[in-house]
Amino acid sequence: MKLTRTAVFAATFWVTALAFVAIDWSRATPHNRFDEPPPWQLGQDKVEGASHCAAPLTSAPVR
Amino acid sequence: MAAIPGDGTSSIRDEPRSASHAASPPLVIGAMMAWLAITWMVGLRQGFLFLVGIGFGAILAGVSFGFTTGWRAWIRDRDPTGFLAQLLAIGLAMLVSIPLIAGNEELTGAIAPLSVSLVIGAFVFGAAMQIADGCGSGTLYKAGLGNGFSLAVLPGFIAGSFIGAAHLDRWLALGSLPPVSLPEHFGVGLALVAQLAVLGALGTWLWRKRKRTDTRWQGRGIYVAAVLLAVFAVLNLIIAGQPWGIVYGLGLWGAKIATWFGADLAANAYWGNDAHQVRLESSLLTDVTSVTNLGLLIGALIAANFRGRARPATSASGKQWLVALVTGLVLGYSARLAFGCNVGAYFSGISTGCLHGWVWFVAAFAGSFVGIPLRERLGLKA
């Protein structure tokens, strides 16, 4: 199979991405499997700490 | 030229379909293994969100559902197809999301303040996304396909998102009004009717202003994709408790890399916040936005392989590579000032009834009128 420049780009990207996830996992606080949130949020107690692009610096009152 | 998922550059070409089809089964198996690994390592919720991300990526790449291209096709050619599909997806997601959020306090919308930074950030983002030929989702999945230009944009996008969030307090000091949730302000019924009326009026206007053109989106596929996008957006809300977003994850990745190189973000107004510190110390696989972003990348790759368009050949001049890097930085930085990109602010903001989504849309659309001629001046013609 002819190896195109784009294939090399794609392969480099995916290797980098996998390495990033692996390094991050190795450096992160060990995950507590007994403290996982329920499978879905609807109908469950609110889980604090989830972050979204729209979240401001602090919780502001909503008008 | 055949369509590339979510883009429209003449500098990027498809390769023969037959070359890519063979790679699909291993990709699907790889995606299943990744899903099992995520579920095993960090739980069912993150596993489900990874699948939702795969759905987003497959839909976007499957029919070339580009937010950036949809706007550009209308501005330049008066082709309303892509833009109308966006409005359809937002409207359908809204019809379910707003009542769901109103009736379940454990779910939250994309609620952001109406700040000076929002207007400036969205305008600049709207211009930059036309130059980069991709918003948050577009840049992400095209990079995963090996599009060299998007690969050059992505590192800048990640760095810009991180730096923009770190500077957010200074931008908010320029002036800001509290967030306005339309359902909380006017009630669910009135908010739905008002938003549907605006979306409908906008769609009608786009249709009336259309010109006869060979649209890149042939058939009903783009509208089927819009319906599916709305379904997956609602699933994201139900599972994560928050609407679909992209940019927070990219900024988080940048912040993580910065801490690996010794940066202490504990004193920063944004990254020093308790919630963000927890995210920084935990695996990115436990982050809602990051895990959907990863799923999106894989879903797009699978869909593009299925279509035989997974390896768009890329050719660009040295100047254009530099443009890509700088534009990525601007995209990321401005997205943080604007509290999101096309997904987190425009799609999720409007579909969950937050006024900031509408402000973002107006400012970013105006910015696109600046970005399109700039794109052509830089030799990145579609």
XYZ file of C-alpha atoms in Angstrom:
445
model
C 0.000 0.000 0.000
C 1.356 3.364 -0.957
C 1.945 5.470 2.137
C 0.690 8.972 1.437
C 1.636 12.079 3.364
C -1.917 12.282 4.689
C -1.771 8.703 5.953
C 1.416 9.588 7.799
C -0.304 12.690 9.243
C -3.282 10.609 10.376
C -1.100 7.891 11.895
C 0.993 10.502 13.711
C -2.153 12.136 15.062
C -3.599 8.883 16.388
C -0.329 7.709 17.939
C 0.032 11.112 19.633
C -3.576 11.016 20.841
C -3.198 7.515 22.291
C 0.086 8.464 23.957
C -1.565 11.561 25.418
C -4.409 9.541 26.923
C -1.975 6.932 28.278
C 0.398 9.493 29.834
C -2.554 11.364 31.318
C -3.937 8.139 32.803
C -0.563 7.310 34.341
C -0.234 10.772 35.943
C -3.850 11.169 37.070
C -5.284 10.474 40.501
C -6.218 6.772 40.507
C -9.843 6.331 39.537
C -12.122 5.082 42.313
C -14.391 2.564 40.617
C -16.654 2.476 43.671
C -17.345 6.200 43.382
C -18.581 6.327 39.806
C -21.682 8.327 38.908
C -24.796 6.419 37.815
C -24.942 5.484 34.117
C -27.056 8.529 33.262
C -27.871 11.802 34.978
C -31.607 12.020 34.315
C -33.526 11.072 37.441
C -30.405 10.897 39.623
C -28.941 13.171 42.271
C -27.104 16.095 40.741
C -23.388 15.444 40.213
C -21.299 18.554 40.837
C -18.074 19.164 39.025
C -19.054 18.403 35.441
C -17.703 21.177 33.248
C -19.029 22.755 30.076
C -17.733 25.437 27.711
C -20.552 27.720 28.835
C -19.690 27.475 32.519
C -18.482 30.847 33.821
C -15.841 31.327 36.510
C -18.302 30.941 39.337
C -21.932 30.052 39.643
C -23.782 33.224 38.732
C -27.471 33.760 39.394
C -29.599 33.037 36.339
C -32.183 35.644 35.382
C -14.406 18.094 -6.381
C -16.091 15.672 -4.049
C -17.085 16.885 -0.637
C -14.752 16.416 2.273
C -16.490 15.890 5.589
C -17.225 19.276 6.990
C -14.959 21.348 4.855
C -14.730 22.995 1.542
C -11.132 23.640 0.701
C -9.805 23.225 -2.776
C -6.425 22.393 -1.319
C -7.715 19.136 0.087
C -8.668 16.280 -2.184
C -10.258 12.888 -1.748
C -8.429 9.681 -2.420
C -10.027 6.724 -4.204
C -12.862 5.172 -2.217
C -11.543 1.650 -2.565
C -8.371 2.460 -0.650
C -10.226 3.232 2.545
C -13.056 0.705 2.665
C -10.770 -2.108 3.753
C -9.867 -0.294 6.944
C -13.426 -0.110 8.290
C -13.787 -3.477 10.125
C -10.561 -3.017 12.146
C -11.688 0.511 12.972
C -15.068 -0.689 14.215
C -13.386 -3.398 16.289
C -10.946 -0.819 17.634
C -13.806 1.506 18.567
C -15.587 -1.350 20.378
C -12.408 -2.178 22.286
C -11.969 1.475 23.220
C -15.576 1.591 24.432
C -15.078 -1.547 26.536
C -11.828 -0.158 27.955
C -13.407 3.191 28.876
C -16.418 1.471 30.424
C -14.161 -0.859 32.387
C -11.742 1.856 33.485
C -14.041 4.788 34.280
C -17.600 3.499 34.277
C -20.796 3.055 32.316
C -21.600 6.759 32.036
C -18.320 7.613 30.339
C -18.722 4.548 28.124
C -22.165 5.696 27.029
C -20.848 9.204 26.382
C -18.049 7.755 24.272
C -20.719 6.022 22.158
C -22.652 9.289 21.898
C -19.449 10.947 20.701
C -19.012 8.222 18.080
C -22.549 9.007 16.953
C -21.792 12.716 16.656
C -18.637 12.042 14.653
C -20.315 9.525 12.345
C -23.195 11.916 11.632
C -20.967 14.914 10.991
C -18.573 13.044 8.728
C -21.231 10.821 7.194
C -22.997 13.653 5.378
C -20.402 16.433 5.577
C -22.505 18.253 8.165
C -20.317 21.301 8.598
C -21.383 24.256 10.704
C -18.722 26.451 9.087
C -19.447 25.286 5.550
C -23.193 25.662 6.017
C -22.780 29.342 6.800
C -20.210 29.913 4.052
C -22.345 28.183 1.420
C -25.176 30.563 2.214
C -23.107 33.746 2.517
C -21.173 33.121 -0.694
C -23.577 31.122 -2.868
C -26.942 31.642 -1.139
C -27.181 27.853 -0.760
C -29.342 27.449 2.368
C -29.162 23.640 2.624
C -26.503 23.266 5.310
C -27.737 26.248 7.301
C -31.340 24.983 7.256
C -30.176 21.587 8.484
C -28.456 23.294 11.420
C -31.652 25.152 12.324
C -33.639 21.919 12.067
C -31.225 20.109 14.389
C -31.253 22.955 16.912
C -35.047 23.238 16.810
C -35.632 19.518 17.311
C -33.083 19.280 20.127
C -34.708 22.313 21.742
C -38.214 20.784 21.701
C -36.990 17.987 23.976
C -34.151 19.647 25.884
C -35.972 22.674 27.283
C -38.878 20.706 28.839
C -36.413 18.098 30.122
C -34.244 20.704 31.843
C -37.257 22.548 33.218
C -38.644 19.379 34.774
C -35.408 17.918 36.088
C -33.144 20.098 38.186
C -30.305 17.615 37.864
C -29.975 18.645 34.197
C -28.439 21.982 33.228
C -28.413 23.998 30.015
C -25.538 25.822 28.355
C -26.029 28.857 30.540
C -23.473 31.649 30.169
C -23.359 35.365 30.975
C -23.991 38.093 28.420
C -20.557 39.639 28.449
C -18.520 41.966 26.291
C -16.160 39.028 25.864
C -19.015 36.988 24.404
C -19.618 39.481 21.584
C -15.910 40.008 20.821
C -15.058 36.312 21.147
C -17.942 35.100 18.981
C -17.224 37.677 16.246
C -13.543 36.732 16.113
C -14.414 33.011 16.245
C -16.859 33.445 13.362
C -14.128 35.028 11.238
C -11.409 32.565 12.275
C -13.532 29.471 11.697
C -13.971 30.480 8.058
C -10.224 30.864 7.642
C -9.580 27.534 9.361
C -12.539 25.957 7.553
C -13.718 24.347 10.737
C -15.219 25.097 14.117
C -14.437 23.020 17.225
C -16.019 19.808 16.004
C -14.895 20.275 12.396
C -11.272 20.905 13.285
C -11.242 17.965 15.669
C -12.611 15.341 13.349
C -10.793 16.510 10.246
C -7.550 16.291 12.204
C -8.463 12.701 13.037
C -8.892 12.007 9.320
C -5.359 13.218 8.685
C -6.231 16.569 7.149
C -2.902 18.338 7.456
C -4.373 21.824 7.659
C -6.659 20.844 10.555
C -3.739 19.023 12.195
C -1.911 22.329 12.152
C -4.960 24.175 13.507
C -5.601 21.741 16.370
C -2.512 22.366 18.575
C -3.164 26.104 18.382
C -6.834 25.509 19.186
C -5.881 23.503 22.283
C -3.348 26.096 23.440
C -5.730 28.971 22.704
C -8.575 27.354 24.637
C -6.322 26.868 27.633
C -4.934 30.426 27.557
C -8.338 31.981 26.818
C -9.872 30.288 29.847
C -6.924 31.400 31.967
C -7.555 35.036 30.883
C -11.334 34.859 31.168
C -11.536 36.810 34.433
C -9.796 39.811 32.849
C -12.174 39.770 29.886
C -15.212 39.460 32.132
C -13.979 42.571 33.976
C -14.840 44.544 30.802
C -18.504 44.090 31.594
C -21.036 41.344 31.935
C -24.737 40.813 32.533
C -25.995 37.699 34.326
C -26.985 34.660 32.247
C -30.532 34.723 30.905
C -32.405 31.436 30.670
C -35.448 32.051 28.473
C -37.524 29.177 29.951
C -36.851 30.422 33.481
C -37.659 33.982 32.473
C -40.733 33.465 30.290
C -41.810 29.901 31.058
C -41.210 26.770 29.013
C -44.145 27.205 26.626
C -43.456 30.787 25.676
C -39.718 30.163 25.367
C -40.348 27.243 23.012
C -42.851 29.163 20.893
C -40.643 32.271 20.707
C -37.517 30.329 19.778
C -39.382 28.191 17.229
C -40.815 31.364 15.689
C -37.364 32.911 15.348
C -35.846 29.708 13.953
C -38.768 29.364 11.543
C -38.559 32.993 10.424
C -34.819 32.689 9.924
C -35.227 29.491 7.940
C -37.926 31.062 5.762
C -35.731 34.092 5.086
C -32.763 31.886 4.160
C -34.985 29.896 1.793
C -36.431 32.984 0.139
C -32.981 34.454 -0.450
C -31.670 31.216 -1.990
C -30.173 31.082 -5.454
C -30.049 28.161 -7.855
C -26.811 26.399 -7.103
C -25.309 22.944 -7.205
C -25.458 22.271 -3.506
C -22.779 20.076 -1.978
C -25.490 18.359 0.078
C -27.529 16.269 -2.352
C -30.650 14.398 -1.276
C -32.236 14.119 2.135
C -29.158 12.875 3.930
C -28.293 16.222 5.494
C -31.795 16.520 6.993
C -31.764 12.940 8.278
C -28.424 13.788 9.854
C -29.952 16.895 11.460
C -32.640 14.729 13.092
C -30.024 12.241 14.305
C -27.821 15.052 15.603
C -30.746 16.303 17.675
C -31.346 12.788 19.029
C -27.715 12.412 20.061
C -27.677 15.910 21.584
C -30.631 14.940 23.784
C -28.912 11.662 24.695
C -25.833 13.676 25.686
C -27.996 15.835 27.937
C -29.720 12.840 29.541
C -26.489 10.945 30.179
C -24.096 13.775 31.063
C -26.610 16.101 32.683
C -25.310 18.912 30.478
C -25.554 19.667 26.772
C -22.998 18.798 24.099
C -19.763 20.761 24.204
C -16.342 20.599 22.577
C -14.041 23.426 23.628
C -13.879 22.828 27.380
C -12.254 19.472 26.660
C -9.661 21.018 24.347
C -8.764 23.672 26.927
C -8.505 20.999 29.594
C -6.062 19.043 27.437
C -3.969 22.202 27.079
C -4.088 22.843 30.822
C -3.003 19.273 31.532
C -0.014 19.594 29.202
C 0.901 22.910 30.859
C 0.884 21.280 34.298
C 3.043 18.427 32.999
C 5.645 21.040 32.133
C 5.497 22.505 35.614
C 2.820 25.219 35.353
C 1.040 25.836 38.641
C -2.555 26.771 37.833
C -3.868 26.719 41.403
C -3.832 30.520 41.609
C -5.525 31.072 38.257
C -9.077 32.427 38.431
C -10.420 29.762 36.052
C -8.180 26.717 36.287
C -7.716 27.200 40.027
C -11.454 26.751 40.575
C -12.151 23.592 42.607
C -14.154 21.882 39.852
C -11.432 22.482 37.261
C -8.677 21.414 39.651
C -10.480 18.098 40.109
C -10.668 17.720 36.336
C -6.971 18.527 36.017
C -6.004 15.904 38.574
C -8.337 13.219 37.212
C -7.934 11.280 33.989
C -9.371 13.021 30.946
C -11.412 9.861 30.434
C -13.499 10.945 33.429
C -14.262 14.299 31.774
C -17.599 14.443 29.972
C -16.454 16.710 27.136
C -13.122 14.981 26.578
C -14.667 11.540 26.259
C -17.276 12.711 23.727
C -14.503 14.470 21.808
C -12.553 11.205 21.617
C -15.671 9.362 20.496
C -16.322 12.031 17.870
C -12.841 11.544 16.430
C -13.332 7.794 16.096
C -16.886 8.063 14.802
C -15.782 10.484 12.107
C -12.934 8.212 11.093
C -15.255 5.209 10.799
C -17.837 7.131 8.770
C -15.230 8.675 6.509
C -13.696 5.249 5.899
C -17.100 3.882 5.066
C -17.532 6.676 2.531
C -14.006 6.163 1.256
C -12.968 9.668 2.240
C -10.795 9.083 5.238
C -7.552 10.402 3.862
C -8.010 13.781 2.266
C -4.722 14.668 0.620
C -3.431 17.973 1.881
C -1.290 20.497 0.124
C -0.581 23.940 1.494
C 2.152 26.522 1.252
C 4.421 27.430 4.144
C 2.452 30.612 4.635
C -0.789 28.635 4.839
C 0.654 26.281 7.473
C 1.594 29.339 9.536
C -1.899 30.733 9.013
C -3.320 27.436 10.268
C -1.280 27.555 13.473
C -2.140 31.167 14.255
C -5.800 30.706 13.326
C -6.028 27.723 15.654
C -4.719 29.825 18.505
C -7.255 32.560 17.748
C -10.088 30.012 17.442
C -9.359 28.472 20.811
C -8.837 31.765 22.607
C -11.960 33.387 21.180
C -14.096 30.311 21.859
C -13.282 30.556 25.549
C -14.133 34.265 25.659
C -17.436 33.449 23.947
C -18.279 30.532 26.276
C -18.133 27.970 23.528
C -17.971 27.305 19.809
C -20.675 26.393 17.306
C -21.497 23.376 19.429
C -21.295 24.568 23.055
C -22.681 28.061 22.456
C -24.666 28.107 19.191
C -26.164 24.603 19.089
C -26.376 23.883 22.819
C -26.993 27.469 23.948
C -30.032 27.967 21.718
C -31.361 24.427 22.102
C -31.353 24.770 25.896
C -32.917 28.234 25.856
C -30.007 30.434 26.858
C -29.926 33.947 25.404
C -26.153 33.818 25.070
C -26.574 31.259 22.287
C -28.464 33.798 20.191
C -25.940 36.563 20.893
C -23.153 34.152 19.943
C -24.927 33.290 16.686
C -25.419 36.914 15.598
C -21.837 37.930 16.433
C -20.228 34.831 14.899
C -22.341 35.058 11.739
C -21.263 38.696 11.349
C -17.668 37.565 11.863
C -18.039 35.023 9.060
C -18.660 37.886 6.611
C -15.159 39.109 7.509
C -13.574 35.649 7.581
C -14.711 34.473 4.136
C -12.954 37.223 2.112
C -9.934 36.900 4.392
C -9.856 33.179 3.657
C -9.845 33.843 -0.059
C -7.173 36.522 0.290
C -4.976 33.964 2.039
C -5.357 31.580 -0.885
C -7.639 29.166 0.953
C -10.481 29.355 -1.547
C -13.310 26.861 -1.340
